CSV table of C-alpha atoms and ligand atoms in Angstrom, one decimal:
chain,number,residue,atom,x,y,z
H,1,MET,CA,105.3,95.8,117.5
H,2,ALA,CA,107.0,96.8,114.4
H,3,PRO,CA,109.2,100.0,114.9
H,4,ILE,CA,107.6,103.0,114.1
H,5,ARG,CA,109.8,104.9,111.5
H,6,LEU,CA,109.7,108.4,110.7
H,7,HIS,CA,111.5,110.6,108.1
H,8,ASP,CA,114.2,113.1,109.9
H,9,THR,CA,114.7,116.2,107.9
H,10,ARG,CA,118.3,116.6,109.6
H,11,SER,CA,119.5,113.1,108.7
H,12,GLY,CA,117.6,112.9,105.3
H,13,LYS,CA,116.4,109.2,106.4
H,14,LEU,CA,113.8,107.3,107.9
H,15,ARG,CA,114.8,106.8,111.5
H,16,ASP,CA,113.2,104.5,114.3
H,17,LEU,CA,111.2,106.3,116.7
H,18,VAL,CA,112.9,105.5,120.2
H,19,PRO,CA,110.4,106.4,122.8
H,20,GLY,CA,111.2,107.7,126.3
H,21,PRO,CA,110.9,106.1,129.6
H,22,GLY,CA,107.3,104.8,130.3
H,23,GLY,CA,106.6,104.9,126.2
H,24,ARG,CA,106.8,108.9,126.4
H,25,VAL,CA,106.7,110.6,123.2
H,26,GLY,CA,107.3,114.4,123.2
H,27,ILE,CA,105.9,116.1,120.1
H,28,TYR,CA,106.5,119.8,119.7
H,29,ALA,CA,104.7,121.3,116.3
H,30,CYS,CA,104.9,125.2,115.6
H,31,GLY,CA,101.4,126.7,115.6
H,32,PRO,CA,100.0,129.5,113.9
H,33,THR,CA,101.0,133.4,114.2
H,34,VAL,CA,97.6,134.6,115.0
H,35,TYR,CA,97.4,137.6,113.0
H,36,ASP,CA,94.3,136.5,110.7
H,37,ARG,CA,92.0,133.4,110.6
H,38,ILE,CA,94.1,130.4,109.7
H,39,HIS,CA,94.0,128.7,106.2
H,40,VAL,CA,93.7,124.9,105.3
H,41,GLY,CA,97.5,124.8,105.0
H,42,ASN,CA,98.0,125.9,108.6
H,43,ALA,CA,95.1,123.2,109.5
H,44,ARG,CA,97.8,120.7,107.7
H,45,PRO,CA,100.1,120.3,110.6
H,46,PHE,CA,97.4,120.5,113.4
H,47,VAL,CA,95.5,117.4,111.7
H,48,VAL,CA,99.0,115.5,110.6
H,49,PHE,CA,100.2,115.6,114.5
H,50,SER,CA,96.7,115.2,115.9
H,51,LEU,CA,96.7,112.1,114.1
H,52,LEU,CA,100.1,111.0,114.7
H,53,ARG,CA,99.2,111.4,118.4
H,54,ARG,CA,96.4,109.0,117.9
H,55,PHE,CA,98.3,106.6,116.3
H,56,LEU,CA,100.9,106.5,119.0
H,57,VAL,CA,98.1,106.0,121.7
H,58,HIS,CA,96.9,102.9,119.7
H,59,GLU,CA,100.6,101.7,119.7
H,60,GLY,CA,100.5,101.7,123.4
H,61,LEU,CA,102.7,104.6,123.6
H,62,ALA,CA,102.2,107.9,125.9
H,63,PRO,CA,102.6,110.9,123.4
H,64,ARG,CA,102.4,114.3,124.6
H,65,LEU,CA,101.7,116.7,121.9
H,66,VAL,CA,102.4,120.5,122.3
H,67,ILE,CA,101.3,123.0,119.5
H,68,ASN,CA,102.2,126.9,120.5
H,69,VAL,CA,100.5,129.7,119.5
H,70,THR,CA,102.8,132.7,118.2
H,71,ASP,CA,100.7,135.6,119.7
H,72,VAL,CA,103.5,138.2,119.5
H,73,ASN,CA,105.1,139.0,116.2
H,74,ASP,CA,105.8,141.9,113.2
H,75,LYS,CA,102.9,140.3,111.5
H,76,ILE,CA,100.5,141.1,114.4
H,77,TYR,CA,102.0,144.6,115.0
H,78,VAL,CA,101.3,145.3,111.5
H,79,ALA,CA,97.8,143.7,111.1
H,80,ALA,CA,96.7,145.3,114.2
H,81,ALA,CA,97.6,148.8,113.3
H,82,ALA,CA,95.8,148.5,109.9
H,83,ARG,CA,93.0,147.6,111.7
H,84,GLY,CA,93.4,150.4,114.4
H,85,VAL,CA,93.1,148.0,117.2
H,86,PRO,CA,95.8,146.9,120.0
H,87,SER,CA,97.9,144.2,118.8
H,88,ALA,CA,97.2,142.3,122.1
H,89,GLU,CA,93.5,142.5,121.2
H,90,LEU,CA,93.8,141.3,117.7
H,91,ALA,CA,96.0,138.3,118.8
H,92,ALA,CA,93.8,137.3,121.4
H,93,GLU,CA,90.6,137.4,119.0
H,94,MET,CA,92.7,135.1,116.2
H,95,THR,CA,93.8,132.7,119.2
H,96,ASP,CA,89.9,132.3,119.9
H,97,ALA,CA,89.0,131.9,116.4
H,98,TYR,CA,91.9,129.4,115.7
H,99,VAL,CA,90.7,127.7,118.8
H,100,ARG,CA,87.1,127.4,117.6
H,101,ASP,CA,88.1,126.5,113.9
H,102,THR,CA,90.5,123.9,114.9
H,103,ASP,CA,87.8,122.5,117.6
H,104,LYS,CA,85.3,122.1,114.4
H,105,LEU,CA,87.8,119.3,113.0
H,106,GLY,CA,86.8,117.2,115.7
H,107,LEU,CA,90.2,115.8,116.6
H,108,GLY,CA,90.6,117.4,120.3
H,109,ARG,CA,93.1,119.8,121.5
H,110,PRO,CA,96.8,119.5,122.0
H,111,ASP,CA,98.1,118.4,125.3
H,112,ALA,CA,99.6,121.9,125.6
H,113,GLU,CA,98.9,125.1,123.8
H,114,PRO,CA,101.5,127.4,125.0
H,115,LEU,CA,101.4,131.3,124.3
H,116,ALA,CA,104.5,133.2,123.5
H,117,THR,CA,103.4,136.1,125.6
H,118,GLU,CA,103.1,133.6,128.7
H,119,THR,CA,106.8,132.3,128.1
H,120,ILE,CA,108.5,135.5,128.5
H,121,GLY,CA,110.2,134.6,131.7
H,122,PRO,CA,111.8,131.2,130.0
H,123,ILE,CA,112.5,133.3,127.1
H,124,VAL,CA,114.5,136.1,128.5
H,125,ALA,CA,116.3,133.4,130.5
H,126,LEU,CA,117.5,131.5,127.5
H,127,ILE,CA,118.3,134.6,125.6
H,128,GLY,CA,120.6,135.4,129.2
H,129,ASP,CA,122.2,132.0,128.9
H,130,LEU,CA,123.4,132.5,125.3
H,131,ILE,CA,124.7,136.1,126.2
H,132,GLU,CA,126.6,134.5,129.2
H,133,ASN,CA,128.4,131.7,127.0
H,134,GLY,CA,129.2,133.8,124.0
H,135,HIS,CA,126.8,132.7,121.6
H,136,ALA,CA,124.9,136.0,121.6
H,137,TYR,CA,125.5,139.7,122.1
H,138,ALA,CA,123.4,142.7,122.9
H,139,ALA,CA,123.9,145.6,120.5
H,140,GLY,CA,121.7,148.8,120.7
H,141,GLY,CA,118.8,147.3,122.5
H,142,ASP,CA,118.8,144.3,120.3
H,143,VAL,CA,120.1,140.9,120.9
H,144,TYR,CA,121.7,138.7,118.2
H,145,PHE,CA,122.7,134.9,118.1
H,146,GLY,CA,126.3,134.9,116.5
H,147,VAL,CA,125.8,132.3,113.8
H,148,ARG,CA,129.3,131.6,113.1
H,149,THR,CA,129.7,130.7,117.0
H,150,TYR,CA,127.8,127.7,116.5
H,151,SER,CA,129.9,124.9,114.3
H,152,ALA,CA,126.6,122.7,113.6
H,153,TYR,CA,124.7,125.9,111.9
H,154,GLY,CA,123.1,124.7,108.6
H,155,GLU,CA,122.8,120.9,109.5
H,156,LEU,CA,119.3,120.7,109.9
H,157,SER,CA,118.4,122.6,106.6
H,158,HIS,CA,121.6,121.3,104.9
H,159,ARG,CA,122.6,124.7,103.8
H,160,GLU,CA,126.4,126.3,103.4
H,161,LEU,CA,126.7,129.5,105.4
H,162,GLU,CA,127.6,131.5,102.6
H,163,ASP,CA,124.0,130.6,101.2
H,164,LEU,CA,122.3,131.7,104.0
H,165,ASP,CA,119.7,134.8,104.1
H,166,GLN,CA,117.7,135.4,107.4
H,167,GLY,CA,115.5,137.8,105.8
H,168,GLU,CA,115.8,140.4,108.4
H,169,GLU,CA,117.1,143.9,108.0
H,170,ARG,CA,118.6,144.9,111.3
H,171,ASP,CA,122.0,147.1,110.9
H,172,ARG,CA,123.2,146.5,114.3
H,173,LYS,CA,124.4,142.8,113.6
H,174,ARG,CA,128.1,141.9,113.5
H,175,ASP,CA,127.6,139.8,110.7
H,176,PRO,CA,124.5,139.7,108.2
H,177,LEU,CA,124.3,135.7,109.0
H,178,ASP,CA,123.2,136.6,112.7
H,179,PHE,CA,119.7,136.7,113.5
H,180,ALA,CA,117.5,138.6,116.3
H,181,LEU,CA,116.8,137.1,119.5
H,182,TRP,CA,115.3,140.0,121.1
H,183,LYS,CA,114.4,143.4,119.3
H,184,GLY,CA,114.5,146.6,120.7
H,185,ALA,CA,110.9,148.3,121.2
H,186,LYS,CA,109.9,150.5,118.3
H,187,PRO,CA,107.5,153.3,119.0
H,188,GLU,CA,104.8,151.9,116.7
H,189,GLU,CA,105.0,148.8,118.4
H,190,ASP,CA,102.4,148.7,121.2
H,191,ILE,CA,103.6,145.7,123.6
H,192,ALA,CA,106.9,145.3,125.1
H,193,TRP,CA,108.8,143.7,128.2
H,194,ASP,CA,111.6,145.0,130.3
H,195,ALA,CA,115.1,143.0,130.0
H,196,ALA,CA,118.5,143.4,131.3
H,197,TRP,CA,119.7,144.5,127.5
H,198,GLY,CA,116.5,146.8,127.1
H,199,ARG,CA,112.7,147.1,126.6
H,200,GLY,CA,111.5,145.2,123.7
H,201,ARG,CA,110.0,141.8,122.8
H,202,PRO,CA,111.2,138.3,121.8
H,203,GLY,CA,112.2,137.0,118.0
H,204,TRP,CA,110.1,134.3,116.8
H,205,HIS,CA,112.7,131.6,116.9
H,206,ILE,CA,113.6,132.0,120.3
H,207,GLU,CA,110.1,131.7,121.6
H,208,CYS,CA,109.7,128.5,120.1
H,209,SER,CA,113.0,127.1,121.7
H,210,ALA,CA,111.8,128.2,125.1
H,211,MET,CA,108.3,126.9,124.9
H,212,ALA,CA,109.3,123.7,123.7
H,213,GLU,CA,111.9,123.3,126.4
H,214,ALA,CA,109.2,124.5,129.3
H,215,GLU,CA,106.8,121.9,128.3
H,216,LEU,CA,109.0,118.8,126.9
H,217,GLY,CA,112.5,119.6,128.3
H,218,VAL,CA,115.4,119.0,125.6
H,219,GLY,CA,116.1,116.2,123.6
H,220,PHE,CA,112.8,115.1,123.1
H,221,GLU,CA,111.5,112.8,120.3
H,222,ILE,CA,109.8,114.8,117.6
H,223,HIS,CA,109.8,118.3,116.3
H,224,GLY,CA,107.4,119.1,113.6
H,225,GLY,CA,105.9,121.9,111.6
H,226,GLY,CA,105.5,122.7,107.9
H,227,SER,CA,108.3,122.3,105.5
H,228,ASP,CA,108.6,126.0,104.8
H,229,LEU,CA,110.0,126.4,108.5
H,230,VAL,CA,112.9,124.4,108.0
H,231,PHE,CA,115.0,127.3,107.2
H,232,PRO,CA,115.4,129.9,109.0
H,233,HIS,CA,112.8,129.1,111.8
H,234,HIS,CA,113.8,125.4,112.6
H,235,GLU,CA,117.6,125.9,111.7
H,236,ASN,CA,117.4,128.6,114.2
H,237,GLU,CA,115.8,127.0,117.1
H,238,ALA,CA,117.9,124.1,116.8
H,239,ALA,CA,121.3,126.2,117.3
H,240,GLN,CA,119.7,128.3,119.8
H,241,THR,CA,119.0,125.1,122.2
H,242,GLY,CA,122.1,123.5,121.0
H,243,ALA,CA,124.4,126.4,121.9
H,244,ALA,CA,122.5,127.1,125.2
H,245,ARG,CA,122.2,123.7,126.4
H,246,GLY,CA,124.8,121.5,124.7
H,247,TRP,CA,122.0,119.3,123.7
H,248,ASP,CA,119.8,118.5,120.7
H,249,LEU,CA,116.5,120.1,120.7
H,250,ALA,CA,114.7,117.0,119.3
H,251,GLN,CA,115.7,113.8,117.9
H,252,ILE,CA,113.6,113.6,114.8
H,253,TRP,CA,112.6,116.8,112.6
H,254,MET,CA,109.3,115.8,111.0
H,255,HIS,CA,108.3,118.3,108.2
H,256,ASN,CA,104.7,118.4,106.2
H,257,GLY,CA,104.5,119.5,102.7
H,258,MET,CA,102.4,122.7,101.7
H,259,VAL,CA,98.8,122.8,100.6
H,260,ARG,CA,98.7,124.4,97.3
H,261,LEU,CA,95.8,126.7,96.4
H,262,GLU,CA,95.0,125.9,93.1
H,263,GLN,CA,92.7,129.0,92.6
H,264,GLU,CA,92.0,128.6,88.9
H,265,LYS,CA,91.1,125.2,89.2
H,266,MET,CA,88.5,126.2,92.1
H,267,ALA,CA,85.0,126.9,91.2
H,268,LYS,CA,84.4,130.6,91.7
H,269,SER,CA,82.2,130.3,94.7
H,270,GLN,CA,84.8,128.3,96.6
H,271,GLY,CA,87.7,130.3,95.8
H,272,ASN,CA,87.7,132.0,99.4
H,273,ALA,CA,87.0,128.3,100.9
H,274,PHE,CA,90.9,128.5,101.5
H,275,ALA,CA,90.1,130.0,105.1
H,276,LEU,CA,89.6,127.0,107.6
H,277,HIS,CA,86.1,128.1,108.7
H,278,ARG,CA,85.1,128.6,105.2
H,279,ALA,CA,86.3,125.3,104.2
H,280,LEU,CA,84.4,123.6,107.1
H,281,GLU,CA,81.1,125.1,106.4
H,282,GLU,CA,81.7,124.3,102.7
H,283,PHE,CA,82.9,120.7,103.1
H,284,GLY,CA,82.4,119.7,106.8
H,285,ALA,CA,85.4,118.3,108.9
H,286,GLU,CA,85.0,114.6,107.7
H,287,THR,CA,85.9,115.7,104.1
H,288,LEU,CA,88.6,117.8,105.0
H,289,VAL,CA,90.1,115.3,107.5
H,290,MET,CA,89.8,112.8,104.7
H,291,TYR,CA,91.2,115.4,101.7
H,292,LEU,CA,94.5,115.7,104.1
H,293,CYS,CA,94.7,112.1,105.0
H,294,GLY,CA,94.5,111.4,101.2
H,295,GLY,CA,98.1,112.8,100.6
H,296,HIS,CA,101.3,111.7,102.1
H,297,TYR,CA,102.1,114.1,104.7
H,298,ARG,CA,105.5,114.9,103.4
H,299,GLN,CA,104.0,115.7,99.7
H,300,PRO,CA,102.5,118.8,98.5
H,301,LEU,CA,98.8,118.7,98.4
H,302,ALA,CA,96.7,120.6,95.7
H,303,PHE,CA,93.7,122.2,97.7
H,304,SER,CA,91.4,121.3,94.2
H,305,ASP,CA,87.9,120.7,93.5
H,306,GLU,CA,88.7,117.2,92.3
H,307,ARG,CA,90.6,116.1,95.8
H,308,LEU,CA,87.7,117.6,97.7
H,309,ALA,CA,85.3,115.7,95.5
H,310,GLU,CA,87.3,112.7,96.0
H,311,ALA,CA,87.5,112.6,99.7
H,312,ARG,CA,83.7,113.5,99.7
H,313,ALA,CA,83.1,110.2,97.8
H,314,ARG,CA,85.6,108.5,99.9
H,315,CYS,CA,83.7,109.4,103.3
H,316,ALA,CA,80.4,108.6,101.8
H,317,GLY,CA,81.6,105.1,100.4
H,318,ILE,CA,82.8,104.5,104.0
H,319,ARG,CA,79.5,105.4,105.5
H,320,ASP,CA,77.7,103.3,103.0
H,321,ALA,CA,79.7,100.2,103.5
H,322,VAL,CA,79.2,100.6,107.4
H,323,ARG,CA,75.5,100.8,107.1
H,324,ARG,CA,75.3,97.4,105.0
H,325,LEU,CA,77.9,95.6,107.4
H,326,PRO,CA,76.6,93.9,110.5
H,327,PRO,CA,78.2,95.2,114.0
H,328,GLY,CA,80.5,92.9,115.9
H,329,PRO,CA,83.9,91.8,115.9
H,330,THR,CA,85.8,91.2,112.6
H,331,PRO,CA,87.2,87.6,112.2
H,332,SER,CA,90.9,87.6,112.3
H,333,GLU,CA,91.1,86.0,108.9
H,334,VAL,CA,89.3,88.7,107.4
H,335,SER,CA,91.1,91.4,109.2
H,336,LEU,CA,93.5,93.6,107.6
H,337,ALA,CA,94.5,95.9,110.7
H,338,GLY,CA,98.0,94.6,110.5
H,339,ASP,CA,98.7,96.0,107.3
H,340,PHE,CA,96.7,99.2,108.2
H,341,PHE,CA,98.8,100.0,111.2
H,342,ALA,CA,102.1,98.7,109.6
H,343,ALA,CA,101.2,101.5,106.8
H,344,LEU,CA,101.1,103.9,109.2
H,345,ALA,CA,104.3,102.9,111.1
H,346,HIS,CA,106.2,103.3,107.8
H,347,ASP,CA,106.5,107.2,107.8
H,348,PHE,CA,103.0,107.7,108.6
H,349,ASN,CA,101.7,106.7,105.5
H,350,THR,CA,97.8,107.8,105.4
H,351,PRO,CA,97.4,107.0,101.7
H,352,ALA,CA,98.5,103.5,102.2
H,353,ALA,CA,96.5,103.1,105.1
H,354,LEU,CA,93.4,104.2,103.2
H,355,ALA,CA,94.1,101.9,100.4
H,356,VAL,CA,94.0,99.0,103.0
H,357,LEU,CA,90.9,100.4,104.4
H,358,ALA,CA,89.3,100.2,100.7
H,359,GLU,CA,90.4,96.6,100.6
H,360,GLN,CA,89.3,95.9,104.0
H,361,LEU,CA,85.7,97.4,103.0
H,362,ARG,CA,85.7,94.8,99.9
H,363,ARG,CA,86.8,92.0,102.2
H,364,LEU,CA,84.2,92.4,104.7
H,365,SER,CA,81.4,93.0,102.1
H,366,THR,CA,82.4,89.8,100.5
H,367,ALA,CA,82.3,87.9,103.6
H,368,GLY,CA,79.3,89.5,105.1
H,369,ALA,CA,81.7,89.8,108.1
H,370,GLY,CA,81.5,91.9,111.5
H,371,ARG,CA,82.8,95.5,110.7
H,372,GLY,CA,84.1,95.7,114.4
H,373,VAL,CA,88.0,96.6,113.1
H,374,LEU,CA,86.6,99.5,111.0
H,375,SER,CA,86.1,101.6,114.3
H,376,GLU,CA,89.7,100.9,115.1
H,377,MET,CA,91.1,102.1,111.8
H,378,LEU,CA,88.7,105.0,111.6
H,379,GLU,CA,89.5,106.4,115.1
H,380,VAL,CA,93.4,106.8,114.5
H,381,LEU,CA,92.3,108.9,111.3
H,382,GLY,CA,89.7,111.0,113.0
H,383,LEU,CA,87.1,109.8,110.9
H,384,GLU,CA,85.2,107.7,113.5
H,385,THR,CA,82.0,109.9,113.0
H,386,LEU,CA,81.8,107.8,109.6
H,387,LEU,CA,80.6,104.9,111.8
H,388,VAL,CA,77.6,106.7,113.1
H,389,SER,CA,74.8,106.4,110.2
H,390,GLU,CA,73.4,110.2,109.5
H,391,GLU,CA,69.4,110.2,110.2
H,392,ALA,CA,67.6,112.1,107.7
H,393,PRO,CA,65.8,115.4,109.2
H,394,PRO,CA,62.1,115.2,110.1
H,395,GLU,CA,61.0,117.0,106.8
H,396,VAL,CA,62.8,114.3,104.6
H,397,ARG,CA,61.5,111.6,106.5
H,398,ALA,CA,58.1,112.9,106.0
H,399,LEU,CA,58.5,112.9,102.1
H,400,ALA,CA,60.0,109.5,102.0
H,401,GLU,CA,56.6,108.3,103.9
H,402,SER,CA,54.7,110.1,101.6
H,403,ARG,CA,56.4,108.5,98.6
H,404,ALA,CA,55.9,104.9,100.1
H,405,ARG,CA,52.2,105.6,100.3
H,406,ALA,CA,52.2,106.8,96.8
H,407,ARG,CA,53.9,103.7,95.6
H,408,GLU,CA,51.2,101.5,97.4
H,409,GLU,CA,48.6,103.1,95.9
H,410,ARG,CA,50.7,102.9,92.5
H,411,ASP,CA,50.6,106.4,91.8
H,412,TRP,CA,54.2,106.4,90.2
H,413,THR,CA,53.8,110.2,89.1
H,414,ALA,CA,53.7,111.5,92.6
H,415,ALA,CA,56.2,108.7,93.9
H,416,ASP,CA,58.8,110.3,91.2
H,417,ARG,CA,57.8,113.8,92.2
H,418,LEU,CA,58.8,113.0,95.9
H,419,ARG,CA,61.7,111.2,95.1
H,420,ASP,CA,63.1,114.3,93.3
H,421,GLU,CA,62.0,116.4,96.4
H,422,ILE,CA,64.0,114.0,98.6
H,423,ALA,CA,67.1,114.5,96.2
H,424,ALA,CA,66.7,117.9,96.2
H,425,ALA,CA,67.3,117.9,100.3
H,426,GLY,CA,70.4,116.0,99.7
H,427,TRP,CA,68.9,112.4,100.3
H,428,THR,CA,68.5,109.3,98.3
H,429,VAL,CA,65.9,106.6,98.9
H,430,ARG,CA,67.1,103.1,98.6
H,431,ASP,CA,64.3,100.5,98.3
H,432,GLY,CA,65.9,97.5,100.2
H,433,PRO,CA,64.7,94.3,101.3
H,434,GLU,CA,63.7,95.6,104.5
H,435,GLY,CA,61.8,98.4,103.2
H,436,PRO,CA,62.8,102.1,102.1
H,437,GLU,CA,65.7,103.4,103.3
H,438,LEU,CA,67.0,107.2,103.4
H,439,VAL,CA,70.9,107.7,102.7
H,440,PRO,CA,73.0,111.2,102.0
H,441,ALA,CA,73.2,111.6,98.4
U,501,ZN,ZN1,108.3,127.4,115.8
């Protein structure tokens, strides 16, 4: 098996993935903050890391994917107050919606989905350890991490201490570089926990350090998330765990690029299709997953009509090719499985894998060979549903039967009208050697 190489943000290089005993690959990806429905940009890491897990299983490894839910956060307090509901109620509602929406992608669930509010014990214990070893200090009900106490600070995001701005305004800090591990309760915040240094709630960064350690230990294989999280979120996670445990949180830090909403390029009716549930209604799971696979995970990806139309056409092309190819195993001299999985082993290059898949379809068609290898490829891309040919609904089948009768009676006007009605319902009639066939338009 060729080594699997992934780009590591900390070293800025491709690194070999070194699995643990028994092929274990722990993956922790930062999940959503549940203050609103998630959008396609939030869905990208869910898709990238769910598909990476499928690939690792294909390679005979034993991945364990953890995607957390941040259910206590400033944004949740603010959004709940604006709606006049308790923050725990809003967080629970949006967590349910997130699970429902991501379920519809058809990729299954992560192996664990810890909630910050269910990890308060380990979070408080980790903060206690940092205070004890001198990397953190309590101040007026808050607790801060002393950035200058940790010499490796800035290594992950490649920043100099002088350039840092934590984006926090708390005046109890000893140093403006420091960041909050615990925030003392404010009167307008309706949820808080007791701790030795005062009643309050955890900061976002310490939540992830504690959840990752609780699920995967420290020194696990891959820590992932969007590239917008490299600083300060992941820099701070790395510092907290490094300072408390004397060990790197993760071996490879893997970041996906942003999805860019090109509002002006989207048709007006699709302007709000950026919300995942709307995008799923508008385009369907196959098109969305294909769209996300169409860009390399590290690159930014435009959310535009053109890219989505391209993804839809690719799905239709594969489904069409599958329909024409005989079932059964693919002879090895025609199979491109080696190239396909080698593309994924090289920094999970899904667009390169899709190019191999397109070439594979051409080869199979030319040779009239069995399509077996396609299921292996499509399964890893989360697109195995393309193997199942879609059956037209009964009313469309009835129209097709009427058209066949009209043609037998040489009533071409009626046949043409029925063909147009079938097209209006989203189907095309193809008159093949085995009689008329309905395919999605
Ligand atoms: Zn996180």
